[in-house]
Short mmCIF file of C-alpha atoms in Angstrom, two decimals:
data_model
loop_
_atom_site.label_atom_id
_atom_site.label_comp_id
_atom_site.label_asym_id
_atom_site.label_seq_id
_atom_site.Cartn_x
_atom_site.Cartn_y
_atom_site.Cartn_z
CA UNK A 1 14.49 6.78 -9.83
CA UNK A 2 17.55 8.05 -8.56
CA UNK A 3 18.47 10.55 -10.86
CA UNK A 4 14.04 11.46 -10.77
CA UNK A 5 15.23 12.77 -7.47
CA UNK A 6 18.22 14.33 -8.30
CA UNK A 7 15.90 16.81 -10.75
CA UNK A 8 13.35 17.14 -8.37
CA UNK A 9 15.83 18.26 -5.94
CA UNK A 10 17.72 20.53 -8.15
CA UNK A 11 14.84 22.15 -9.36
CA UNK A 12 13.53 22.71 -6.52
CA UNK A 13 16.82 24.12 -5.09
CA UNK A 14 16.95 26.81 -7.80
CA UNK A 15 13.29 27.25 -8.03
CA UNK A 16 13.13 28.22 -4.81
CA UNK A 17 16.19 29.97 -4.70
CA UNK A 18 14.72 32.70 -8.02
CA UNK A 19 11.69 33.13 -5.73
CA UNK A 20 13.62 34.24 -2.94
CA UNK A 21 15.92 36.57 -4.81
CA UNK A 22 12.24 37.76 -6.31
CA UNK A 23 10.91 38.05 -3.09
CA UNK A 24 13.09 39.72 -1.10
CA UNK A 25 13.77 42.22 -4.05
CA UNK A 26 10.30 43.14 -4.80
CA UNK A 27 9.86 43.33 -0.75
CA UNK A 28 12.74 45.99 -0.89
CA UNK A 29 11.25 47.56 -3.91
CA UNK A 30 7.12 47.44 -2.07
CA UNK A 31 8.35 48.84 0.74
CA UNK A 32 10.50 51.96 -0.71
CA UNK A 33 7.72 52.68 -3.12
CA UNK A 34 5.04 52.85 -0.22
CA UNK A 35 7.25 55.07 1.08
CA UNK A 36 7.28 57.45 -1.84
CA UNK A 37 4.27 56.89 -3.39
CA UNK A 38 0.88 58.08 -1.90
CA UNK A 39 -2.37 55.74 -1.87
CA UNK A 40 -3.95 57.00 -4.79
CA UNK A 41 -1.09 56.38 -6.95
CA UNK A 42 -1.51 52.81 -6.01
CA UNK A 43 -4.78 53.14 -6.22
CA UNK A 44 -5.01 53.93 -9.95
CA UNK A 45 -1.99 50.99 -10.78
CA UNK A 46 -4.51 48.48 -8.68
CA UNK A 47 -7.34 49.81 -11.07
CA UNK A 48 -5.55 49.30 -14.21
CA UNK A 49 -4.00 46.09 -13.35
CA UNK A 50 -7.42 44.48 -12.74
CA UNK A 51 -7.48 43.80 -16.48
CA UNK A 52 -4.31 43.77 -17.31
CA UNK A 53 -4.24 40.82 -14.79
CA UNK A 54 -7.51 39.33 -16.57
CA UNK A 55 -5.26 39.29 -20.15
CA UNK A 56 -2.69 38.02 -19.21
CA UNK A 57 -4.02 35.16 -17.76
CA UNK A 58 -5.66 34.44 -21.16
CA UNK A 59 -2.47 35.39 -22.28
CA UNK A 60 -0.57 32.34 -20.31
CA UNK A 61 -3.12 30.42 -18.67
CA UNK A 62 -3.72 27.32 -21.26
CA UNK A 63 -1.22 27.07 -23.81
CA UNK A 64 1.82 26.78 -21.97
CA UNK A 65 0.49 24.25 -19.42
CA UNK A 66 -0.59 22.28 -22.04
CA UNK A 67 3.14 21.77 -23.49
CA UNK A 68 3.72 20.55 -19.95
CA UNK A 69 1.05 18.84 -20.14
CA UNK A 70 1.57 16.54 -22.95
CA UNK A 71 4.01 14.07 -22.51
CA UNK A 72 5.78 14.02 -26.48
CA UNK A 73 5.55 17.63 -26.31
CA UNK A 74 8.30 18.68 -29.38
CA UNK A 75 9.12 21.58 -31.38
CA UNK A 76 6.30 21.96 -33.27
CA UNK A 77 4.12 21.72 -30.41
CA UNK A 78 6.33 25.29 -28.53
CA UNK A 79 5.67 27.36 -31.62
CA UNK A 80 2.04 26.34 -32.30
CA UNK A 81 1.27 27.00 -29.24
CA UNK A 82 3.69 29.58 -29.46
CA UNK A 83 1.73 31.32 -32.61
CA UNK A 84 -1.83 30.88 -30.72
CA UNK A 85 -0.24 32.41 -27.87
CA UNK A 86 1.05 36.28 -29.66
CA UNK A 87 -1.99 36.16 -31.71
CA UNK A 88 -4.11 35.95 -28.48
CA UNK A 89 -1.86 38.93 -26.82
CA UNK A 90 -2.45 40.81 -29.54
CA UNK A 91 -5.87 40.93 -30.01
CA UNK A 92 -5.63 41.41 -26.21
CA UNK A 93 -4.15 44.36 -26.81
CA UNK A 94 -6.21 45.57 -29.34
CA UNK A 95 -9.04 45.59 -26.57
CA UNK A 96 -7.20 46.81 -23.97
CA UNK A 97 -6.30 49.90 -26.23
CA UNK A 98 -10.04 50.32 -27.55
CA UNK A 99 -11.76 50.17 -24.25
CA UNK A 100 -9.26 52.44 -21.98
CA UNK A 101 -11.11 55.51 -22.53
CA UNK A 102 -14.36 53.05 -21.19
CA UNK A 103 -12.75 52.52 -18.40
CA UNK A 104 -11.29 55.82 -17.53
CA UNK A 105 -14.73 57.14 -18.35
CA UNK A 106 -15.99 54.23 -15.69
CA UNK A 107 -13.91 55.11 -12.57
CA UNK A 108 -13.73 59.19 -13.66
CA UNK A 109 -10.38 59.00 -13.70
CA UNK A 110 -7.97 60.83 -17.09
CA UNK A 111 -4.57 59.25 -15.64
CA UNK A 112 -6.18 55.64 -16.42
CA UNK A 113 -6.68 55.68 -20.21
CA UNK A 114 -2.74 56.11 -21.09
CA UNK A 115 -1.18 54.18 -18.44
CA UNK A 116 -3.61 51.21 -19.44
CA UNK A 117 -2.40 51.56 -23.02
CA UNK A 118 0.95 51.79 -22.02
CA UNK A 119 1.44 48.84 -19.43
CA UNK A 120 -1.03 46.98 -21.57
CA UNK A 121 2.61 46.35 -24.00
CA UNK A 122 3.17 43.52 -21.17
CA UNK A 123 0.69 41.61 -22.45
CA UNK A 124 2.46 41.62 -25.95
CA UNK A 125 5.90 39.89 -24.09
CA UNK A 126 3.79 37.77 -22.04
CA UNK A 127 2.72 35.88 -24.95
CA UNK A 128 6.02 34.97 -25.72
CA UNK A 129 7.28 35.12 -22.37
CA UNK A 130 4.90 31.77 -20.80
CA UNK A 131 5.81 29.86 -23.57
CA UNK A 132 9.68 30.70 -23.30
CA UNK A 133 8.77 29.39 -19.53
CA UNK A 134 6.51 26.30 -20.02
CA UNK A 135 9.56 24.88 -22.19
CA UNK A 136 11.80 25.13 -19.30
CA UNK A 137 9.54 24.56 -16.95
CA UNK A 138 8.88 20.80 -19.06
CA UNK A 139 12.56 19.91 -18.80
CA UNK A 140 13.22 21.05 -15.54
CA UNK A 141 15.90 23.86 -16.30
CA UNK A 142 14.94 25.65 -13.53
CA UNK A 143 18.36 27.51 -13.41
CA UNK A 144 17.31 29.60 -16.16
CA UNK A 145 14.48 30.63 -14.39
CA UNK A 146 16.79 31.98 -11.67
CA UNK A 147 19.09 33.75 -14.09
CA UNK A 148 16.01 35.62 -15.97
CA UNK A 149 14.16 36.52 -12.66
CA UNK A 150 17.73 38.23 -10.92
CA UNK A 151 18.60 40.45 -13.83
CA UNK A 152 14.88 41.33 -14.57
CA UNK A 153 13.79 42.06 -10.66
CA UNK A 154 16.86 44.26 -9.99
CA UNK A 155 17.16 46.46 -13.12
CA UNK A 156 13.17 47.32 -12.71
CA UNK A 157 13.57 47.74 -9.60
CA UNK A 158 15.96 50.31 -9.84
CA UNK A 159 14.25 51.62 -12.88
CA UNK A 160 11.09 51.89 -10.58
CA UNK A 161 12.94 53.16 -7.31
CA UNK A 162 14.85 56.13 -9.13
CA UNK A 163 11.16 57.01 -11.29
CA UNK A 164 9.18 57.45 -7.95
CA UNK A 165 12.15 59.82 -6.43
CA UNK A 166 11.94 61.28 -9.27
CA UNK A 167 8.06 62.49 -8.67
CA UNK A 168 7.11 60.06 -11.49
CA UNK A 169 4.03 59.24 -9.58
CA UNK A 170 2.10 55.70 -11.14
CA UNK A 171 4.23 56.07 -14.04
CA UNK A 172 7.13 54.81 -11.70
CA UNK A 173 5.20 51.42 -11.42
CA UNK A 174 4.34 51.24 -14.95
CA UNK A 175 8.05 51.17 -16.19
CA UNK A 176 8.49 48.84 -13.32
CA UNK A 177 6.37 46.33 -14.03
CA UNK A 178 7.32 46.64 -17.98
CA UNK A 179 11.04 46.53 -17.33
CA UNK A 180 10.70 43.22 -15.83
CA UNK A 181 8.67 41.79 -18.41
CA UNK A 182 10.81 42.86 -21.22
CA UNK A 183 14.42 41.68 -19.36
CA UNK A 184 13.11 38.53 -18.70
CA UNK A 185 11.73 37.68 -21.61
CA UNK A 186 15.32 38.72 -23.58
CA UNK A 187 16.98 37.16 -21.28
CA UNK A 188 15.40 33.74 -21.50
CA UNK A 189 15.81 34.25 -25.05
CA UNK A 190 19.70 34.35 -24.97
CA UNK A 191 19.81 31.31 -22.81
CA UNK A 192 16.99 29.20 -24.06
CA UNK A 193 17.82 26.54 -26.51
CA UNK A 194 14.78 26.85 -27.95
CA UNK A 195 14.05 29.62 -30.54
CA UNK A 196 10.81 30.94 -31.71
CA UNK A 197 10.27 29.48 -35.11
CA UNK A 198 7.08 30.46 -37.52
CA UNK A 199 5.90 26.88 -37.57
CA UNK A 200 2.18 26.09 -37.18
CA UNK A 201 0.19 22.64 -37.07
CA UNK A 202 -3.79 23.01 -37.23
CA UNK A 203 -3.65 19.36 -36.21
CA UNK A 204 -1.40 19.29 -32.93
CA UNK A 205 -3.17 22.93 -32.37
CA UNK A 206 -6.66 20.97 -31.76
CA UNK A 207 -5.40 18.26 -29.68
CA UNK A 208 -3.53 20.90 -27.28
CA UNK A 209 -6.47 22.92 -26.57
CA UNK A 210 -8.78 20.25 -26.08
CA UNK A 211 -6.63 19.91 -22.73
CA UNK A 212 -5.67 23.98 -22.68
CA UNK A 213 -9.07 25.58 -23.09
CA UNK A 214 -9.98 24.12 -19.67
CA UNK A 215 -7.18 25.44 -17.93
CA UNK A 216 -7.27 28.59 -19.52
CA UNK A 217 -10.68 29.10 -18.75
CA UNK A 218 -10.26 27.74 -15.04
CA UNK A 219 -7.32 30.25 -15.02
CA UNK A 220 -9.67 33.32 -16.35
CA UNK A 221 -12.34 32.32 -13.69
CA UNK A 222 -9.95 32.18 -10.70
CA UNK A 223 -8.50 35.89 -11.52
CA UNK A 224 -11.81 36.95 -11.82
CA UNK A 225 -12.83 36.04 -8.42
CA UNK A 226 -9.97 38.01 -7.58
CA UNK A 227 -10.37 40.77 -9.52
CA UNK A 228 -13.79 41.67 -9.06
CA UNK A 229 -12.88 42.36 -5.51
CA UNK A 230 -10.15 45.12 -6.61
CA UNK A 231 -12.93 46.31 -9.31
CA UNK A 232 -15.67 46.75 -6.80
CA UNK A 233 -13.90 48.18 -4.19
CA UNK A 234 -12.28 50.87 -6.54
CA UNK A 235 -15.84 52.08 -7.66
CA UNK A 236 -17.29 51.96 -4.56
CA UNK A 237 -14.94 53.52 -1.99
CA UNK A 238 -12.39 54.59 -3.90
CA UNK A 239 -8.66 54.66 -4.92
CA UNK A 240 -7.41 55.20 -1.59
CA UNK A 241 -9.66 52.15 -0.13
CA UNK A 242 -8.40 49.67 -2.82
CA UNK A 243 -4.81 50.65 -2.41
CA UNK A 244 -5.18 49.89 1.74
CA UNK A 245 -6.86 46.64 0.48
CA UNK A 246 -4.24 45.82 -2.18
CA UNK A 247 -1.26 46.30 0.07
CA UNK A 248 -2.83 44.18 2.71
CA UNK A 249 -2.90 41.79 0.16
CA UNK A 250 0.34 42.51 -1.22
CA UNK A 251 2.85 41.03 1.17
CA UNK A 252 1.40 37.60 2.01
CA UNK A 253 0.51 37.57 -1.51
CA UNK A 254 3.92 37.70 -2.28
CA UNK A 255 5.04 35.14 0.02
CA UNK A 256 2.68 32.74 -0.96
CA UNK A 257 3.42 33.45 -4.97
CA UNK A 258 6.95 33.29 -4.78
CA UNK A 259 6.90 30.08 -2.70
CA UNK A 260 3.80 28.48 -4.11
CA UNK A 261 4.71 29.29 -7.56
CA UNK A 262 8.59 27.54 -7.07
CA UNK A 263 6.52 24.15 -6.35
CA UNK A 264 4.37 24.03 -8.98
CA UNK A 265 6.73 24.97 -11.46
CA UNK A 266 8.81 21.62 -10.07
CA UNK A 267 6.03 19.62 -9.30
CA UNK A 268 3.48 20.25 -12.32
CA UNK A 269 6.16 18.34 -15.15
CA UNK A 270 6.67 15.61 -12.59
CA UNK A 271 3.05 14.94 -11.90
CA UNK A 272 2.58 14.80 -15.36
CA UNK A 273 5.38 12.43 -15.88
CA UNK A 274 4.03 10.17 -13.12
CA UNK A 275 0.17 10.56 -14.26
CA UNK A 276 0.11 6.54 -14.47
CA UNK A 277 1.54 5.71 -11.33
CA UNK A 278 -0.96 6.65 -8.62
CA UNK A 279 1.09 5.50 -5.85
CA UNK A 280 3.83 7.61 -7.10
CA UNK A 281 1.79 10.74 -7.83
CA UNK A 282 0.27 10.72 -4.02
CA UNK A 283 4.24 10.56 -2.20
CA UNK A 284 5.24 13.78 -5.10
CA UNK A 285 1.83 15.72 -3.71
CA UNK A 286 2.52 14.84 0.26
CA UNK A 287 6.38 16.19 -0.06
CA UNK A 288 5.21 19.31 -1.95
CA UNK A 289 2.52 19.80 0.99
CA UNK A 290 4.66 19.03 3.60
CA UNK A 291 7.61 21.04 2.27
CA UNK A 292 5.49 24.42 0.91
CA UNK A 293 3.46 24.16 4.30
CA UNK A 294 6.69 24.15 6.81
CA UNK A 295 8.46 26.79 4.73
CA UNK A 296 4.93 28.94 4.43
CA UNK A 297 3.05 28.89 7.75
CA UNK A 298 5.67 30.10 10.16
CA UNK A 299 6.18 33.57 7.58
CA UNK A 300 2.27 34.06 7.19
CA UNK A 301 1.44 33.45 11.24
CA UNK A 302 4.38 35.68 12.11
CA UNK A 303 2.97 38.53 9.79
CA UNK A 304 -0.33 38.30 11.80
CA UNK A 305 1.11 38.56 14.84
CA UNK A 306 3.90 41.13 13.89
CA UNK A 307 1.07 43.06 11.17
CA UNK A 308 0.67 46.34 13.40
CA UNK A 309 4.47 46.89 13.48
CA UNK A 310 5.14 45.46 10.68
CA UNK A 311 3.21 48.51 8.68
CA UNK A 312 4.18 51.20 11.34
CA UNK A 313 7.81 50.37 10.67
CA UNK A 314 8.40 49.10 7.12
CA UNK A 315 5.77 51.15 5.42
CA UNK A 316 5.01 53.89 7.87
CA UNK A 317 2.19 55.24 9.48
CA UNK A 318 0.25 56.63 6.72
CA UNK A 319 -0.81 52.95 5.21
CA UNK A 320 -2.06 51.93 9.26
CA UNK A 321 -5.42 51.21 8.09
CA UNK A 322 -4.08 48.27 6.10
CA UNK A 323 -3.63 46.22 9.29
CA UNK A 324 -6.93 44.78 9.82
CA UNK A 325 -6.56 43.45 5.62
CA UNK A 326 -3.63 42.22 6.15
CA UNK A 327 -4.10 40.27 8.95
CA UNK A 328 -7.26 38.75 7.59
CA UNK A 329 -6.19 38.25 3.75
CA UNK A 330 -3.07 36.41 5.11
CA UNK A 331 -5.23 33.75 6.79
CA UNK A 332 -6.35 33.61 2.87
CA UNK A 333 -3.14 32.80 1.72
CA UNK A 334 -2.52 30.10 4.56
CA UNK A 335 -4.23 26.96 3.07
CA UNK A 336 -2.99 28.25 -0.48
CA UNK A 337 0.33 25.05 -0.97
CA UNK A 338 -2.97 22.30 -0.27
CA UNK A 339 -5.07 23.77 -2.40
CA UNK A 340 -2.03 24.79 -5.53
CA UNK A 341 -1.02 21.06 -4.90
CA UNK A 342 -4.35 19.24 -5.06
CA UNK A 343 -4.96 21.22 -8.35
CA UNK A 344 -1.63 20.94 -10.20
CA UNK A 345 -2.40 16.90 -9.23
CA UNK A 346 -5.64 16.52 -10.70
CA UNK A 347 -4.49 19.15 -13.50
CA UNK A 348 -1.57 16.56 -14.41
CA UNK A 349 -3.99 13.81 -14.49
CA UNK A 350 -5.88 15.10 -17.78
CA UNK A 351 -8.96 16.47 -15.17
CA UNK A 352 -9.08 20.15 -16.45
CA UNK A 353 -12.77 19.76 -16.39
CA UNK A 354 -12.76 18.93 -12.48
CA UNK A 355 -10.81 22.23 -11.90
CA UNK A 356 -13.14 24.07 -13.84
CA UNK A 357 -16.45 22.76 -11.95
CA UNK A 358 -14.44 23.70 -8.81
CA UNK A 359 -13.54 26.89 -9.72
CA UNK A 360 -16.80 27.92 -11.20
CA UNK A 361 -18.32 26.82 -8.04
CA UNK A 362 -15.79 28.75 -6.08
CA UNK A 363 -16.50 32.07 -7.87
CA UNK A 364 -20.41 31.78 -7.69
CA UNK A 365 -20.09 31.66 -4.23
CA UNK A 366 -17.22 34.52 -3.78
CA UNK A 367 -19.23 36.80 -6.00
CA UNK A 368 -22.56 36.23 -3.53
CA UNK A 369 -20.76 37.17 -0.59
CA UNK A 370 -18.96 39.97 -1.99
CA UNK A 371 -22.37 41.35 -3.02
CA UNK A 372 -23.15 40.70 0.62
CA UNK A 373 -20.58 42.63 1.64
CA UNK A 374 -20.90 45.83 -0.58
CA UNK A 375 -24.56 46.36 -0.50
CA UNK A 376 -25.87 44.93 2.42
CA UNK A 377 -22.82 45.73 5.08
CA UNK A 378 -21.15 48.30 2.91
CA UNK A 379 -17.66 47.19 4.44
CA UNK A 380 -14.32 46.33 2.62
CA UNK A 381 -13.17 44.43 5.80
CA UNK A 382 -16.18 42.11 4.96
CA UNK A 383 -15.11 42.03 1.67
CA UNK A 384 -11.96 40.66 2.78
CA UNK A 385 -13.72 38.32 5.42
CA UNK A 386 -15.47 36.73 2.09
CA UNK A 387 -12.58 36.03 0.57
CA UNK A 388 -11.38 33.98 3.94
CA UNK A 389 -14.92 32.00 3.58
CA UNK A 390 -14.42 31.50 -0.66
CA UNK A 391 -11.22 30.14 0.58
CA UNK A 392 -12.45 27.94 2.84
CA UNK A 393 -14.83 26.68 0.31
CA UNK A 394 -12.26 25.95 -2.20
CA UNK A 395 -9.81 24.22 0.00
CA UNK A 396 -13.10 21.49 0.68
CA UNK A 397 -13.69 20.97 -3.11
CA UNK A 398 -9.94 20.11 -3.57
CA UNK A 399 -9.14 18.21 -0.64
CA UNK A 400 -12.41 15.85 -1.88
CA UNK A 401 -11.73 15.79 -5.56
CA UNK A 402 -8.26 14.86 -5.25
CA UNK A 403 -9.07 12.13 -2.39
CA UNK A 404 -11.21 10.98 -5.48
CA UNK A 405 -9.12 11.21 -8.30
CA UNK A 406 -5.67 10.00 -6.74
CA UNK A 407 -6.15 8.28 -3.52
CA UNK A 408 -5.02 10.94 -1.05
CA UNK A 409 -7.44 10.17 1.76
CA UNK A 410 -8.28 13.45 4.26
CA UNK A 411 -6.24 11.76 6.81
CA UNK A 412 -3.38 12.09 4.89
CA UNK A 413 -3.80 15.84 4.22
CA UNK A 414 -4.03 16.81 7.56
CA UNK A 415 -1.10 14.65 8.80
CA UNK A 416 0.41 16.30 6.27
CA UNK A 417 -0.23 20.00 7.56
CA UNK A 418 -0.91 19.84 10.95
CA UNK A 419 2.38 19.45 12.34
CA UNK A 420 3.85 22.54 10.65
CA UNK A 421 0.70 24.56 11.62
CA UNK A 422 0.21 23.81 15.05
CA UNK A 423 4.20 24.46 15.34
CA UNK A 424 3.71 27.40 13.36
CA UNK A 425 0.53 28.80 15.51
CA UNK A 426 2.82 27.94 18.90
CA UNK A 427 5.15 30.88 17.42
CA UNK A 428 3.10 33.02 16.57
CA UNK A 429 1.49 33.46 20.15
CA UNK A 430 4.63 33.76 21.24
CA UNK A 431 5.61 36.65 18.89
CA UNK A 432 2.82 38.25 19.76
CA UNK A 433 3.19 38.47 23.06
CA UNK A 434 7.08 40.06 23.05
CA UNK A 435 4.61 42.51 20.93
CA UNK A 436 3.13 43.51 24.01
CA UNK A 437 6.30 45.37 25.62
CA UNK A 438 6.85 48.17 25.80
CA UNK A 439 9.59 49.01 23.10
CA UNK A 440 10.37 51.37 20.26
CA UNK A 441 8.21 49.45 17.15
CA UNK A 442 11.40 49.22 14.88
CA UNK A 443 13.34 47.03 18.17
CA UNK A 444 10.20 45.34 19.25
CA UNK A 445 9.57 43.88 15.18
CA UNK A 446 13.68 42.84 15.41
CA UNK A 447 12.81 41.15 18.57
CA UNK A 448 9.56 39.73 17.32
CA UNK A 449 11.52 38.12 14.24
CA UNK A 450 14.41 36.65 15.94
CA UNK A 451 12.30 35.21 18.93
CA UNK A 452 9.99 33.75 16.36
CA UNK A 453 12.53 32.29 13.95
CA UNK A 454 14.72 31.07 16.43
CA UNK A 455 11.71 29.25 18.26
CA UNK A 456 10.42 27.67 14.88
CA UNK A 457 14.12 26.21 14.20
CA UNK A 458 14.62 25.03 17.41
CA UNK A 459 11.51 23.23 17.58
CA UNK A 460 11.84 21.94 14.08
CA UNK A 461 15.20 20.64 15.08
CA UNK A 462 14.20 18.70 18.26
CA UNK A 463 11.80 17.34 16.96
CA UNK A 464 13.21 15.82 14.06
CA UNK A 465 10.61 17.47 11.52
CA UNK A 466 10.79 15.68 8.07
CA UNK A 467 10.28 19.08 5.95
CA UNK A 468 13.34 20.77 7.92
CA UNK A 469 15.55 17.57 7.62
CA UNK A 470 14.82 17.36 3.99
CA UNK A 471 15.44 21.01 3.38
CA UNK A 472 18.44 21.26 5.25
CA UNK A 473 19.42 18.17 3.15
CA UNK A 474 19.19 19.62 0.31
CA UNK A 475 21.15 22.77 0.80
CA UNK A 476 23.74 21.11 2.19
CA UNK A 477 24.19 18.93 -1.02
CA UNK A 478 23.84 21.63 -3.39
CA UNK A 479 26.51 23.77 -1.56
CA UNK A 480 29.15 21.00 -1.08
CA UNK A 481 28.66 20.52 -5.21
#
């Protein structure tokens, strides 16, 4: 049990520590590209990525989870899964290539046909690329993770950076995003110990996908419901409205990702692990909540209450009317660690088919009140306020199906938030209010931080929080090793 710990722990410890270095690269990279970019160029990448998003996650959603999944997972389970995988990102492709002129066509816009072709190549490393990742993920080697992520966020990023200051326009994103892809996906190559082999089983094929195709369609439906926000918006307001919209999104998306996506990397093999002991499944899910929760709620309260500066500062003035998205779209994000955990739970359990029913559910009801919202109120802040109330709706379906499925009662969910949040909420009245003073924004946002992170700390520290004492743990025994 001991050593159970010791991976969870370690894991963890480097899982989150290749989010970090992802997040606080790609913040450095968001925030000089806003700078140099205009709107509309994000506009058109937040166009084209709306189905380069939907690919990929056809791409990766199924087949690696279900070499996670499985418990005997071996070699000739990676590289059948492996072979459905390319072949899928191919044909991908194939469509992707066909139907950019379509789509161009669609949104009356040239630049869109050749820079979907072009960053549509991702989709050719991602099908190697999740199952590279859903091997490491299985045996916990989260370290390589780390490695891969460093040397593929800075070099695109620099790649990117020196593009758009060159007057590269979109086509600095594009060799961003591709960079990455392609330098982490080499990268994991050299320091995986599994290689790609041409090895095939029809008969361990079947049994995988019986699991996979739930997942991967529960996947598909999920970044649909987000997608066909970014779709509608872009034909019926425009480029410039969808790229406000986007980077409101953007930022507590990328908190929540980064931090959200460290957890269930960890947690998803371990669930899977412990799928037979209930008991044991229910005190994995109430650390992850607990943990993700305390780490997440103090950074997404303090961007509402710091949001104003926060733009006028970082990204400057011109992207202002992202404020109000922001703000709203990080209350979103806020219930996200509940609702990743309840799902990678029942998930680990065999239940694809509960996720699905939830997440059909989920996107009948997002796509009603985004209709709502464009025709009857004509307003992309109600299009954002929709997404709050899908969210909402969601977060219910979990928190009952995995009550159901695992034993972890209501009570138990909100003692497991509710500390962190109300702590969290406490702060961010407080930074708000030093937001009222009467200083230059750049010193009033330094203020605003320090106040607020000092405050959360402090409070964590008298009161003896679990989360920070486990945390703080943690470093501590990683450093002095």
């Amino acid at each position: 049990m001991e050593s159970n710990k010791q991976k969870v722990a370690g894991g963890l410890f480097w899982s989150y520590g290749e989010r970090i270095m992802a997040q606080l690269v790609s913040l450095i990279v968001s925030i000089v590209l806003a700078r140099l970019l205009d709107p509309e160029n994000y506009g058109v990448i937040s166009i084209v990525m709306i189905f380069i998003t939907l690919c990929d996650a056809i791409v990766s959603g199924g087949f690696g989870n279900a070499i996670v999944q499985k418990k005997d997972a071996d070699e000739l389970d990676v590289n059948t899964m492996l072979c459905c995988s390319v072949a899928a990102s191919f044909l991908l492709y194939i469509v992707i290539f066909l139907a950019a002129p379509a789509i161009a066509d669609f949104y009356d816009m040239d630049i869109i046909r050749p820079i979907l072709r072009v960053l549509g190549l991702r989709l050719l490393i991602s099908g190697v690329n999740s199952i590279q990742r859903a091997w490491i993920q299985k045996r916990m080697l989260f370290r390589r993770f780390f490695i891969s992520t460093s040397f593929g966020t800075v070099i695109s990023a620099v790649v990117g950076i020196f593009m758009a200051y060159r007057g590269m326009g979109a086509w600095s994103l594009v060799a961003q995003y591709l960079t990455n892809s392609f330098i982490d996906t080499m990268v994991l190559l050299v320091t995986n110990d599994w290689k790609p082999r041409l090895q095939f089983s029809w008969r361990r094929a079947k049994s995988m996908l019986s699991y996979g195709w739930k997942v991967l369609l529960t996947t598909v439906v999920y970044t649909i419901e987000g997608d066909l926000r970014s779709l509608i918006i872009g034909k019926q307001f425009g480029s410039a409205d969808l790229a406000y919209y986007d980077q409101g999104k953007k930022f507590p998306n990328l908190l929540v990702t980064n931090i959200n996506t460290s957890i269930s990397n960890v947690i998803f093999p371990v669930l899977s692990k412990s799928q037979d002991d209930l008991t044991r499944m229910r005190t994995i899910c109430r650390r992850s909540i607990r943990t993700s929760t305390y780490l997440l709620a103090p950074l997404l309260i303090g961007l509402i209450a710091v949001a104003n500066e926060f733009v006028q500062v970082i990204l400057s003035e011109k992207w202002l009317p992202c404020v109000p998205y922001l703000q709203i779209l990080t209350l979103v994000f806020l219930v996200r660690p509940l609702t990743t955990t309840c799902q990678q739970a029942i998930m680990s359990i065999g239940r694809s088919d509960i996720t699905l029913k939830i997440m059909i559910t989920v996107n009948v009801t997002d796509v009603v009140l985004l209709l709502v919202a464009v025709f009857a109120m004509k307003s992309v802040l109600m299009i954002a306020v929709g997404a709050l109330l899908t969210e909402i709706v969601s977060l219910g379906l979990f928190m009952k199906y995995v009550k159901k499925c695992i034993g972890y009662t209501y009570k138990e969910q909100v003692l497991d938030i509710g500390p962190s949040l109300l702590v969290a909420v406490s702060m961010g009245i407080i930074v708000y209010c030093v937001g009222l003073l009467k200083l230059k924004a750049g010193f009033l946002l330094i203020a605003q931080i320090v106040i607020g992170a000092i405050y959360y700390i402090l409070v964590s520290y008298i009161l003896h929080f679990e989360p920070f004492e486990y945390i703080l743990k943690m470093v501590v025994e990683k450093f002095r090793k």
